[in-house]
PDB file of C-alpha atoms in Angstrom:
ATOM      1  CA  MET A  26       0.000   0.000   0.000  1.00 93.00           C
ATOM      2  CA  LEU A  27       1.515   3.285  -1.117  1.00 96.00           C
ATOM      3  CA  ILE A  28       1.571   6.065   1.480  1.00 97.00           C
ATOM      4  CA  SER A  29       2.149   9.683   0.447  1.00 98.00           C
ATOM      5  CA  ILE A  30       4.006  11.977   2.839  1.00 98.00           C
ATOM      6  CA  CYS A  31       3.317  15.538   1.722  1.00 98.00           C
ATOM      7  CA  ILE A  32       5.288  18.557   2.881  1.00 98.00           C
ATOM      8  CA  PRO A  33       4.119  22.054   1.897  1.00 96.00           C
ATOM      9  CA  THR A  34       7.005  24.506   2.137  1.00 95.00           C
ATOM     10  CA  TYR A  35       7.850  28.164   1.680  1.00 91.00           C
ATOM     11  CA  SER A  36      11.151  29.408   3.119  1.00 87.00           C
ATOM     12  CA  ARG A  37      12.712  27.117   5.761  1.00 87.00           C
ATOM     13  CA  LEU A  38      15.296  24.930   4.072  1.00 94.00           C
ATOM     14  CA  GLU A  39      17.122  23.683   7.180  1.00 94.00           C
ATOM     15  CA  TYR A  40      13.889  22.578   8.812  1.00 95.00           C
ATOM     16  CA  LEU A  41      12.718  21.070   5.506  1.00 96.00           C
ATOM     17  CA  LYS A  42      15.877  18.962   5.282  1.00 97.00           C
ATOM     18  CA  GLN A  43      15.198  17.544   8.752  1.00 96.00           C
ATOM     19  CA  SER A  44      11.587  16.834   7.865  1.00 97.00           C
ATOM     20  CA  VAL A  45      12.508  15.057   4.628  1.00 97.00           C
ATOM     21  CA  GLN A  46      15.200  13.041   6.406  1.00 97.00           C
ATOM     22  CA  SER A  47      12.611  11.813   8.902  1.00 97.00           C
ATOM     23  CA  CYS A  48      10.595  10.573   5.914  1.00 97.00           C
ATOM     24  CA  LEU A  49      13.617   8.793   4.440  1.00 97.00           C
ATOM     25  CA  ASP A  50      14.222   7.135   7.821  1.00 97.00           C
ATOM     26  CA  GLN A  51      10.809   5.444   7.841  1.00 97.00           C
ATOM     27  CA  THR A  52      10.898   1.688   8.385  1.00 97.00           C
ATOM     28  CA  TYR A  53       7.920   1.402   6.017  1.00 96.00           C
ATOM     29  CA  LYS A  54       9.443   1.779   2.558  1.00 93.00           C
ATOM     30  CA  HIS A  55       6.459   1.897   0.192  1.00 96.00           C
ATOM     31  CA  ILE A  56       6.196   5.671   0.413  1.00 97.00           C
ATOM     32  CA  GLU A  57       6.419   8.729  -1.772  1.00 97.00           C
ATOM     33  CA  ILE A  58       7.597  12.135  -0.555  1.00 98.00           C
ATOM     34  CA  CYS A  59       5.795  15.086  -2.153  1.00 97.00           C
ATOM     35  CA  VAL A  60       7.147  18.573  -1.503  1.00 97.00           C
ATOM     36  CA  SER A  61       4.999  21.471  -2.732  1.00 97.00           C
ATOM     37  CA  GLN A  62       6.592  24.919  -2.610  1.00 96.00           C
ATOM     38  CA  ASP A  63       4.746  28.217  -2.446  1.00 95.00           C
ATOM     39  CA  PRO A  64       6.671  31.164  -3.964  1.00 94.00           C
ATOM     40  CA  LYS A  65       7.310  34.476  -2.231  1.00 90.00           C
ATOM     41  CA  LYS A  66       6.211  37.775  -3.771  1.00 87.00           C
ATOM     42  CA  ASP A  67       9.517  38.048  -5.624  1.00 87.00           C
ATOM     43  CA  GLY A  68       9.625  34.395  -6.650  1.00 89.00           C
ATOM     44  CA  PRO A  69      10.434  31.062  -5.016  1.00 89.00           C
ATOM     45  CA  ASP A  70      13.112  30.609  -2.379  1.00 89.00           C
ATOM     46  CA  ARG A  71      15.925  29.510  -4.691  1.00 94.00           C
ATOM     47  CA  GLU A  72      17.775  27.451  -2.073  1.00 95.00           C
ATOM     48  CA  ILE A  73      14.672  25.350  -1.448  1.00 95.00           C
ATOM     49  CA  MET A  74      13.899  25.069  -5.147  1.00 95.00           C
ATOM     50  CA  GLU A  75      17.422  23.951  -6.077  1.00 96.00           C
ATOM     51  CA  TRP A  76      17.689  21.528  -3.160  1.00 96.00           C
ATOM     52  CA  CYS A  77      14.315  19.944  -3.986  1.00 96.00           C
ATOM     53  CA  GLN A  78      15.260  19.628  -7.647  1.00 96.00           C
ATOM     54  CA  GLU A  79      18.437  17.815  -6.574  1.00 96.00           C
ATOM     55  CA  GLN A  80      16.465  15.428  -4.380  1.00 96.00           C
ATOM     56  CA  ALA A  81      14.004  14.718  -7.178  1.00 96.00           C
ATOM     57  CA  GLN A  82      16.959  13.738  -9.382  1.00 96.00           C
ATOM     58  CA  LYS A  83      18.502  11.461  -6.735  1.00 95.00           C
ATOM     59  CA  ILE A  84      15.442   9.916  -5.076  1.00 96.00           C
ATOM     60  CA  PRO A  85      12.975   8.094  -7.364  1.00 95.00           C
ATOM     61  CA  PHE A  86      10.073   8.459  -4.914  1.00 96.00           C
ATOM     62  CA  PHE A  87      10.628  12.197  -4.308  1.00 97.00           C
ATOM     63  CA  THR A  88       8.205  14.530  -6.136  1.00 96.00           C
ATOM     64  CA  TYR A  89       8.753  18.268  -6.225  1.00 97.00           C
ATOM     65  CA  ASN A  90       6.041  20.758  -7.161  1.00 96.00           C
ATOM     66  CA  LEU A  91       6.504  24.525  -7.480  1.00 96.00           C
ATOM     67  CA  ASN A  92       3.284  26.511  -7.430  1.00 95.00           C
ATOM     68  CA  THR A  93       3.018  29.327  -9.967  1.00 94.00           C
ATOM     69  CA  ASN A  94       1.268  31.545  -7.419  1.00 94.00           C
ATOM     70  CA  ASN A  95       1.317  31.590  -3.634  1.00 93.00           C
ATOM     71  CA  LEU A  96      -1.650  29.431  -2.652  1.00 93.00           C
ATOM     72  CA  GLY A  97      -1.396  29.974   1.100  1.00 92.00           C
ATOM     73  CA  LEU A  98      -1.393  27.233   3.707  1.00 93.00           C
ATOM     74  CA  ALA A  99      -4.721  25.556   2.937  1.00 94.00           C
ATOM     75  CA  GLY A 100      -4.354  26.091  -0.813  1.00 96.00           C
ATOM     76  CA  ASN A 101      -0.984  24.379  -0.769  1.00 96.00           C
ATOM     77  CA  TRP A 102      -2.475  21.528   1.274  1.00 97.00           C
ATOM     78  CA  ASN A 103      -5.081  21.082  -1.476  1.00 97.00           C
ATOM     79  CA  GLU A 104      -2.268  21.070  -4.031  1.00 97.00           C
ATOM     80  CA  CYS A 105      -0.536  18.327  -2.036  1.00 97.00           C
ATOM     81  CA  VAL A 106      -3.711  16.247  -2.273  1.00 97.00           C
ATOM     82  CA  GLN A 107      -3.684  16.650  -6.052  1.00 97.00           C
ATOM     83  CA  ILE A 108      -0.054  15.623  -6.573  1.00 97.00           C
ATOM     84  CA  ALA A 109      -0.140  12.692  -4.119  1.00 97.00           C
ATOM     85  CA  SER A 110      -0.890   9.230  -5.479  1.00 96.00           C
ATOM     86  CA  GLY A 111      -1.037   7.069  -2.342  1.00 96.00           C
ATOM     87  CA  LYS A 112      -4.222   5.504  -1.021  1.00 96.00           C
ATOM     88  CA  TYR A 113      -3.466   7.223   2.286  1.00 97.00           C
ATOM     89  CA  MET A 114      -1.547  10.418   2.857  1.00 97.00           C
ATOM     90  CA  ILE A 115      -0.263  12.684   5.585  1.00 98.00           C
ATOM     91  CA  ILE A 116       0.457  16.394   5.368  1.00 97.00           C
ATOM     92  CA  ILE A 117       3.153  17.594   7.765  1.00 97.00           C
ATOM     93  CA  GLY A 118       4.726  20.991   8.269  1.00 94.00           C
ATOM     94  CA  ASP A 119       8.161  21.521   6.754  1.00 94.00           C
ATOM     95  CA  ASP A 120       9.419  21.911  10.331  1.00 94.00           C
ATOM     96  CA  ASP A 121       7.794  18.745  11.721  1.00 96.00           C
ATOM     97  CA  ILE A 122       9.365  15.333  12.283  1.00 97.00           C
ATOM     98  CA  LEU A 123       8.067  11.775  11.976  1.00 98.00           C
ATOM     99  CA  MET A 124       9.465   9.023  14.165  1.00 98.00           C
ATOM    100  CA  PRO A 125      10.929   6.104  12.138  1.00 97.00           C
ATOM    101  CA  ASP A 126       8.007   3.762  12.950  1.00 97.00           C
ATOM    102  CA  PHE A 127       5.246   6.290  12.271  1.00 97.00           C
ATOM    103  CA  ILE A 128       4.102   5.034   8.853  1.00 97.00           C
ATOM    104  CA  GLN A 129       4.664   1.351   9.677  1.00 97.00           C
ATOM    105  CA  SER A 130       2.666   1.525  12.898  1.00 97.00           C
ATOM    106  CA  LEU A 131      -0.279   3.444  11.482  1.00 97.00           C
ATOM    107  CA  ALA A 132      -0.350   1.559   8.165  1.00 95.00           C
ATOM    108  CA  GLU A 133      -0.649  -1.739  10.061  1.00 93.00           C
ATOM    109  CA  GLN A 134      -3.476  -0.297  12.131  1.00 94.00           C
ATOM    110  CA  LEU A 135      -5.255   1.039   9.040  1.00 92.00           C
ATOM    111  CA  GLU A 136      -5.118  -2.309   7.285  1.00 88.00           C
ATOM    112  CA  ALA A 137      -6.146  -4.282  10.368  1.00 90.00           C
ATOM    113  CA  GLU A 138      -9.134  -2.080  11.135  1.00 90.00           C
ATOM    114  CA  ARG A 139      -9.928  -0.780   7.631  1.00 92.00           C
ATOM    115  CA  ALA A 140     -10.183   2.725   8.996  1.00 96.00           C
ATOM    116  CA  ASP A 141     -10.382   5.990   7.069  1.00 97.00           C
ATOM    117  CA  VAL A 142      -8.087   7.963   9.388  1.00 98.00           C
ATOM    118  CA  ALA A 143      -5.311   6.761  11.683  1.00 97.00           C
ATOM    119  CA  PHE A 144      -3.580   9.133  14.062  1.00 97.00           C
ATOM    120  CA  SER A 145      -1.029   8.949  16.845  1.00 97.00           C
ATOM    121  CA  ASN A 146      -0.068  10.924  19.879  1.00 96.00           C
ATOM    122  CA  GLN A 147       2.804  13.365  19.393  1.00 96.00           C
ATOM    123  CA  TYR A 148       5.655  15.243  21.010  1.00 95.00           C
ATOM    124  CA  PHE A 149       6.006  19.006  20.912  1.00 95.00           C
ATOM    125  CA  ILE A 150       9.531  20.220  20.189  1.00 94.00           C
ATOM    126  CA  ASP A 151      11.262  23.613  20.222  1.00 91.00           C
ATOM    127  CA  GLU A 152      13.210  25.422  17.505  1.00 90.00           C
ATOM    128  CA  GLU A 153      16.282  23.268  18.165  1.00 90.00           C
ATOM    129  CA  GLY A 154      14.345  20.002  18.077  1.00 90.00           C
ATOM    130  CA  ARG A 155      14.390  19.456  21.849  1.00 93.00           C
ATOM    131  CA  ILE A 156      11.345  17.713  23.262  1.00 93.00           C
ATOM    132  CA  LEU A 157       9.235  20.001  25.448  1.00 94.00           C
ATOM    133  CA  HIS A 158       8.145  17.329  27.924  1.00 94.00           C
ATOM    134  CA  ALA A 159       5.969  19.489  30.186  1.00 94.00           C
ATOM    135  CA  TYR A 160       4.359  21.248  27.217  1.00 92.00           C
ATOM    136  CA  THR A 161       3.778  17.888  25.534  1.00 93.00           C
ATOM    137  CA  GLU A 162       1.952  16.427  28.511  1.00 93.00           C
ATOM    138  CA  GLU A 163      -0.110  19.570  29.040  1.00 92.00           C
ATOM    139  CA  ALA A 164      -1.081  19.860  25.367  1.00 91.00           C
ATOM    140  CA  ASN A 165      -1.941  16.188  24.946  1.00 91.00           C
ATOM    141  CA  ALA A 166      -4.089  16.386  28.083  1.00 92.00           C
ATOM    142  CA  THR A 167      -5.833  19.481  26.691  1.00 90.00           C
ATOM    143  CA  TYR A 168      -6.530  17.622  23.444  1.00 93.00           C
ATOM    144  CA  HIS A 169      -7.791  14.561  25.363  1.00 93.00           C
ATOM    145  CA  ARG A 170      -5.229  12.251  23.784  1.00 93.00           C
ATOM    146  CA  ASN A 171      -3.681  10.993  27.016  1.00 88.00           C
ATOM    147  CA  ASP A 172      -6.925   9.309  28.097  1.00 89.00           C
ATOM    148  CA  LEU A 173      -8.079   8.203  24.630  1.00 95.00           C
ATOM    149  CA  PRO A 174      -8.087   4.373  24.397  1.00 95.00           C
ATOM    150  CA  PRO A 175      -5.831   3.006  21.631  1.00 94.00           C
ATOM    151  CA  GLY A 176      -7.406   1.240  18.677  1.00 95.00           C
ATOM    152  CA  ARG A 177     -10.623   1.949  16.857  1.00 96.00           C
ATOM    153  CA  VAL A 178     -12.181   5.204  18.046  1.00 96.00           C
ATOM    154  CA  SER A 179     -15.650   4.451  19.370  1.00 95.00           C
ATOM    155  CA  ASP A 180     -16.992   7.963  18.878  1.00 96.00           C
ATOM    156  CA  PRO A 181     -15.223   9.827  16.040  1.00 96.00           C
ATOM    157  CA  VAL A 182     -17.471  12.928  16.150  1.00 97.00           C
ATOM    158  CA  ALA A 183     -16.850  13.482  19.867  1.00 96.00           C
ATOM    159  CA  THR A 184     -13.127  12.855  19.371  1.00 96.00           C
ATOM    160  CA  VAL A 185     -12.924  15.457  16.617  1.00 96.00           C
ATOM    161  CA  LEU A 186     -14.951  17.959  18.632  1.00 95.00           C
ATOM    162  CA  ASN A 187     -12.399  17.423  21.426  1.00 93.00           C
ATOM    163  CA  ASN A 188      -9.772  18.532  18.875  1.00 93.00           C
ATOM    164  CA  SER A 189      -7.925  15.261  19.483  1.00 96.00           C
ATOM    165  CA  VAL A 190      -6.820  14.521  15.908  1.00 97.00           C
ATOM    166  CA  PRO A 191      -3.515  16.218  14.971  1.00 96.00           C
ATOM    167  CA  MET A 192      -3.050  16.887  11.256  1.00 96.00           C
ATOM    168  CA  SER A 193       0.714  16.365  11.446  1.00 95.00           C
ATOM    169  CA  ALA A 194       0.274  12.891  12.974  1.00 97.00           C
ATOM    170  CA  ALA A 195      -2.632  11.523  10.904  1.00 97.00           C
ATOM    171  CA  LEU A 196      -2.837   9.229   7.887  1.00 98.00           C
ATOM    172  CA  ILE A 197      -5.976  10.032   5.915  1.00 97.00           C
ATOM    173  CA  ARG A 198      -7.635   8.364   2.943  1.00 97.00           C
ATOM    174  CA  ARG A 199      -6.672  10.583   0.039  1.00 97.00           C
ATOM    175  CA  ASP A 200     -10.060  10.320  -1.700  1.00 97.00           C
ATOM    176  CA  LEU A 201     -11.716  11.837   1.374  1.00 98.00           C
ATOM    177  CA  LEU A 202      -9.455  14.888   1.088  1.00 98.00           C
ATOM    178  CA  VAL A 203     -10.516  15.174  -2.555  1.00 97.00           C
ATOM    179  CA  LYS A 204     -14.152  14.987  -1.446  1.00 97.00           C
ATOM    180  CA  TYR A 205     -13.681  17.465   1.417  1.00 97.00           C
ATOM    181  CA  PRO A 206     -11.074  20.033   0.291  1.00 97.00           C
ATOM    182  CA  PHE A 207      -9.502  22.420   2.786  1.00 96.00           C
ATOM    183  CA  ASP A 208     -11.084  25.867   3.056  1.00 94.00           C
ATOM    184  CA  THR A 209      -8.457  28.310   1.767  1.00 93.00           C
ATOM    185  CA  SER A 210      -9.746  31.095   4.015  1.00 90.00           C
ATOM    186  CA  LEU A 211      -8.518  29.172   7.080  1.00 88.00           C
ATOM    187  CA  ASN A 212      -5.022  28.578   8.403  1.00 81.00           C
ATOM    188  CA  THR A 213      -6.180  25.738  10.671  1.00 86.00           C
ATOM    189  CA  PRO A 214      -8.482  24.047   8.133  1.00 92.00           C
ATOM    190  CA  GLU A 215      -8.100  20.437   9.284  1.00 95.00           C
ATOM    191  CA  PHE A 216     -10.676  20.591  12.111  1.00 94.00           C
ATOM    192  CA  GLU A 217     -13.545  21.230   9.715  1.00 95.00           C
ATOM    193  CA  VAL A 218     -12.385  18.445   7.366  1.00 97.00           C
ATOM    194  CA  PHE A 219     -12.025  15.891  10.167  1.00 97.00           C
ATOM    195  CA  LEU A 220     -15.483  16.858  11.433  1.00 97.00           C
ATOM    196  CA  LYS A 221     -17.015  16.334   7.977  1.00 97.00           C
ATOM    197  CA  ILE A 222     -15.349  12.925   7.697  1.00 97.00           C
ATOM    198  CA  ALA A 223     -16.599  11.906  11.153  1.00 97.00           C
ATOM    199  CA  VAL A 224     -20.157  13.227  10.722  1.00 97.00           C
ATOM    200  CA  ASN A 225     -20.451  11.362   7.434  1.00 96.00           C
ATOM    201  CA  GLY A 226     -19.574   8.012   8.955  1.00 96.00           C
ATOM    202  CA  GLY A 227     -15.786   7.961   8.645  1.00 97.00           C
ATOM    203  CA  SER A 228     -13.886   5.589  10.912  1.00 97.00           C
ATOM    204  CA  PHE A 229     -10.863   6.615  12.980  1.00 98.00           C
ATOM    205  CA  THR A 230      -8.187   4.617  14.785  1.00 97.00           C
ATOM    206  CA  TYR A 231      -5.696   5.845  17.380  1.00 97.00           C
ATOM    207  CA  HIS A 232      -2.123   4.840  18.227  1.00 96.00           C
ATOM    208  CA  ALA A 233      -1.256   6.002  21.737  1.00 95.00           C
ATOM    209  CA  GLU A 234       2.528   6.130  21.252  1.00 95.00           C
ATOM    210  CA  LYS A 235       4.079   9.502  20.422  1.00 96.00           C
ATOM    211  CA  LEU A 236       5.169   8.864  16.831  1.00 97.00           C
ATOM    212  CA  ALA A 237       5.490  12.442  15.535  1.00 97.00           C
ATOM    213  CA  CYS A 238       7.013  15.740  16.619  1.00 96.00           C
ATOM    214  CA  TYR A 239       5.227  19.060  16.148  1.00 95.00           C
ATOM    215  CA  ARG A 240       7.560  22.039  16.291  1.00 92.00           C
ATOM    216  CA  VAL A 241       6.479  25.063  18.323  1.00 87.00           C
ATOM    217  CA  HIS A 242       8.073  28.383  17.331  1.00 68.00           C
ATOM    218  CA  PRO A 243       7.034  31.899  16.210  1.00 55.00           C
ATOM    219  CA  LEU A 244       7.594  31.173  12.506  1.00 52.00           C
ATOM    220  CA  ALA A 245       5.191  28.232  12.415  1.00 55.00           C
ATOM    221  CA  ALA A 246       2.676  28.659   9.581  1.00 51.00           C
ATOM    222  CA  THR A 247      -0.296  28.221  11.927  1.00 50.00           C
ATOM    223  CA  SER A 248       1.017  30.457  14.708  1.00 44.00           C
ATOM    224  CA  GLY A 249      -0.008  33.837  13.358  1.00 44.00           C
ATOM    225  CA  GLY A 250      -3.236  35.407  12.139  1.00 48.00           C
ATOM    226  CA  LEU A 251      -5.531  32.598  13.213  1.00 63.00           C
ATOM    227  CA  THR A 252      -8.823  32.698  11.333  1.00 78.00           C
ATOM    228  CA  ILE A 253     -10.936  31.433  14.220  1.00 84.00           C
ATOM    229  CA  ASP A 254     -13.957  33.476  13.120  1.00 89.00           C
ATOM    230  CA  LYS A 255     -14.062  31.806   9.708  1.00 88.00           C
ATOM    231  CA  LEU A 256     -13.545  28.388  11.263  1.00 88.00           C
ATOM    232  CA  LEU A 257     -16.494  29.008  13.594  1.00 92.00           C
ATOM    233  CA  ARG A 258     -18.616  30.123  10.644  1.00 92.00           C
ATOM    234  CA  ASN A 259     -17.901  26.797   8.919  1.00 91.00           C
ATOM    235  CA  VAL A 260     -18.341  24.627  12.007  1.00 92.00           C
ATOM    236  CA  ILE A 261     -21.713  26.228  12.824  1.00 93.00           C
ATOM    237  CA  SER A 262     -22.907  25.279   9.336  1.00 91.00           C
ATOM    238  CA  ILE A 263     -22.082  21.567   9.810  1.00 92.00           C
ATOM    239  CA  ASP A 264     -25.039  19.528  11.023  1.00 92.00           C
ATOM    240  CA  VAL A 265     -24.159  17.070  13.769  1.00 91.00           C
ATOM    241  CA  PRO A 266     -26.466  14.459  15.344  1.00 91.00           C
ATOM    242  CA  SER A 267     -28.488  15.761  18.279  1.00 91.00           C
ATOM    243  CA  ARG A 268     -26.396  13.909  20.869  1.00 92.00           C
ATOM    244  CA  TYR A 269     -23.375  16.049  19.868  1.00 92.00           C
ATOM    245  CA  GLN A 270     -25.148  19.394  19.940  1.00 93.00           C
ATOM    246  CA  LYS A 271     -23.950  20.237  23.461  1.00 92.00           C
ATOM    247  CA  GLN A 272     -20.340  19.387  22.589  1.00 93.00           C
ATOM    248  CA  LYS A 273     -20.583  21.476  19.439  1.00 93.00           C
ATOM    249  CA  PHE A 274     -22.154  24.290  21.462  1.00 93.00           C
ATOM    250  CA  ASP A 275     -19.312  24.164  23.990  1.00 92.00           C
ATOM    251  CA  PHE A 276     -16.686  24.233  21.231  1.00 91.00           C
ATOM    252  CA  VAL A 277     -18.244  27.185  19.383  1.00 93.00           C
ATOM    253  CA  SER A 278     -19.323  29.255  22.386  1.00 93.00           C
ATOM    254  CA  SER A 279     -15.890  29.017  24.035  1.00 91.00           C
ATOM    255  CA  LYS A 280     -14.342  30.685  20.975  1.00 90.00           C
ATOM    256  CA  LEU A 281     -17.134  32.981  19.833  1.00 93.00           C
ATOM    257  CA  ILE A 282     -16.122  36.151  21.703  1.00 94.00           C
ATOM    258  CA  PRO A 283     -12.538  36.226  20.306  1.00 91.00           C
ATOM    259  CA  GLY A 284     -14.013  35.202  16.945  1.00 92.00           C
ATOM    260  CA  ILE A 285     -16.250  38.300  16.954  1.00 94.00           C
ATOM    261  CA  ASN A 286     -13.299  40.496  17.882  1.00 93.00           C
ATOM    262  CA  MET A 287     -11.332  39.028  14.985  1.00 90.00           C
ATOM    263  CA  SER A 288     -14.180  39.664  12.540  1.00 92.00           C
ATOM    264  CA  LEU A 289     -14.431  43.271  13.720  1.00 93.00           C
ATOM    265  CA  ARG A 290     -10.670  43.808  13.358  1.00 90.00           C
ATOM    266  CA  ARG A 291     -10.846  42.388   9.866  1.00 87.00           C
ATOM    267  CA  GLY A 292     -13.727  44.687   8.968  1.00 91.00           C
ATOM    268  CA  ASP A 293     -16.265  41.865   8.512  1.00 92.00           C
ATOM    269  CA  LYS A 294     -19.046  43.451  10.537  1.00 93.00           C
ATOM    270  CA  SER A 295     -21.761  41.277   9.001  1.00 93.00           C
ATOM    271  CA  LEU A 296     -20.116  38.097  10.284  1.00 93.00           C
ATOM    272  CA  ALA A 297     -19.511  39.694  13.685  1.00 93.00           C
ATOM    273  CA  LEU A 298     -23.168  40.738  13.977  1.00 93.00           C
ATOM    274  CA  ALA A 299     -24.327  37.273  12.887  1.00 93.00           C
ATOM    275  CA  PHE A 300     -22.224  35.769  15.674  1.00 94.00           C
ATOM    276  CA  MET A 301     -23.672  38.219  18.198  1.00 95.00           C
ATOM    277  CA  LYS A 302     -27.186  37.071  17.285  1.00 93.00           C
ATOM    278  CA  SER A 303     -26.158  33.418  17.323  1.00 93.00           C
ATOM    279  CA  PRO A 304     -27.659  31.032  19.899  1.00 94.00           C
ATOM    280  CA  TYR A 305     -24.061  29.936  20.534  1.00 93.00           C
ATOM    281  CA  TYR A 306     -23.226  33.220  22.249  1.00 94.00           C
ATOM    282  CA  PRO A 307     -22.584  32.377  25.951  1.00 92.00           C
ATOM    283  CA  LYS A 308     -25.541  33.513  28.050  1.00 91.00           C
ATOM    284  CA  ASN A 309     -23.353  34.645  30.956  1.00 92.00           C
ATOM    285  CA  LYS A 310     -21.387  37.035  28.725  1.00 91.00           C
ATOM    286  CA  MET A 311     -24.203  39.277  27.481  1.00 92.00           C
ATOM    287  CA  HIS A 312     -22.482  42.350  28.898  1.00 92.00           C
ATOM    288  CA  ILE A 313     -19.568  41.629  26.552  1.00 94.00           C
ATOM    289  CA  ARG A 314     -21.971  41.244  23.638  1.00 91.00           C
ATOM    290  CA  LEU A 315     -23.366  44.700  24.409  1.00 93.00           C
ATOM    291  CA  ALA A 316     -19.851  46.162  24.349  1.00 93.00           C
ATOM    292  CA  GLN A 317     -19.047  44.359  21.089  1.00 92.00           C
ATOM    293  CA  ALA A 318     -22.273  45.646  19.530  1.00 93.00           C
ATOM    294  CA  MET A 319     -21.326  49.215  20.477  1.00 92.00           C
ATOM    295  CA  ILE A 320     -17.801  48.758  19.099  1.00 93.00           C
ATOM    296  CA  SER A 321     -19.242  47.465  15.807  1.00 93.00           C
ATOM    297  CA  THR A 322     -20.836  50.877  15.171  1.00 92.00           C
ATOM    298  CA  LEU A 323     -17.466  52.646  15.233  1.00 92.00           C
ATOM    299  CA  PRO A 324     -15.297  53.422  12.197  1.00 90.00           C
ATOM    300  CA  SER A 325     -12.602  50.892  11.274  1.00 90.00           C
ATOM    301  CA  TRP A 326      -9.699  52.959  12.620  1.00 87.00           C
ATOM    302  CA  ALA A 327     -11.362  53.151  16.044  1.00 89.00           C
ATOM    303  CA  ILE A 328     -12.114  49.404  16.093  1.00 91.00           C
ATOM    304  CA  GLN A 329      -8.462  48.669  15.308  1.00 88.00           C
ATOM    305  CA  ARG A 330      -7.339  50.871  18.173  1.00 86.00           C
ATOM    306  CA  ILE A 331      -9.756  49.356  20.698  1.00 88.00           C
ATOM    307  CA  LEU A 332      -9.311  45.707  19.727  1.00 87.00           C
TER     308      LEU A 332
END
């Protein structure tokens, strides 16, 4: 079974080399490595382009794609889906690392359980690649992975709503990513896609070992300019069975106030006002809604200064 490891990249060659090496070190050998590069405003990073071209010449299962225009994070993820040819695929950051047994362990689980998505626990590492042990334990507890039983996930919708499935540690059926493309207005677009897969009957399986490393640093592609308001807009529109309505409510309402502030800063007053009228607005925060409604009447320069 061919597995595609896809790495969208932009301007971090040294990290990219480490990421690619972790792919080459996989004990499971039936893989392809697909690197898709977004250009800068003045053209592609030439060091990355030349290095990738060299790898494509040397490594028969290395595919290099250079986008004509900058597609952004989610757009480049969609491009990765198009150039991949494996039955299952993973998209990792160009600064992330896979443990040598990652593909082997999850591929065996996928075949044994015939699942649509397999994911593992993960480490969090710093800029130098050092494991952040305390941060790792805290984050994995926050994402409910530490107490998630290994094997077939009994309740995929609840697991996704707990934000337990990490994109950089998940093997996903490629045809599902064709069916549910990433929203290019988001820079954390995986949550919505995982939720659509789960709501529509997709099966998930979990490997409790930490088989991947997610790098935490200021230059991470998902660390700046989070589009939480647009994510909430999309999640609200997804119908979930009635037994998950409270969990969906908790997820949306806990993020709605900062989502409104983000919409107002961006100048999208219509979305902000729609959120304010939403039944997801927390009932014990109505005084904040009143303040946000007053702020929404101000000119853009004043909103930027206040928020």
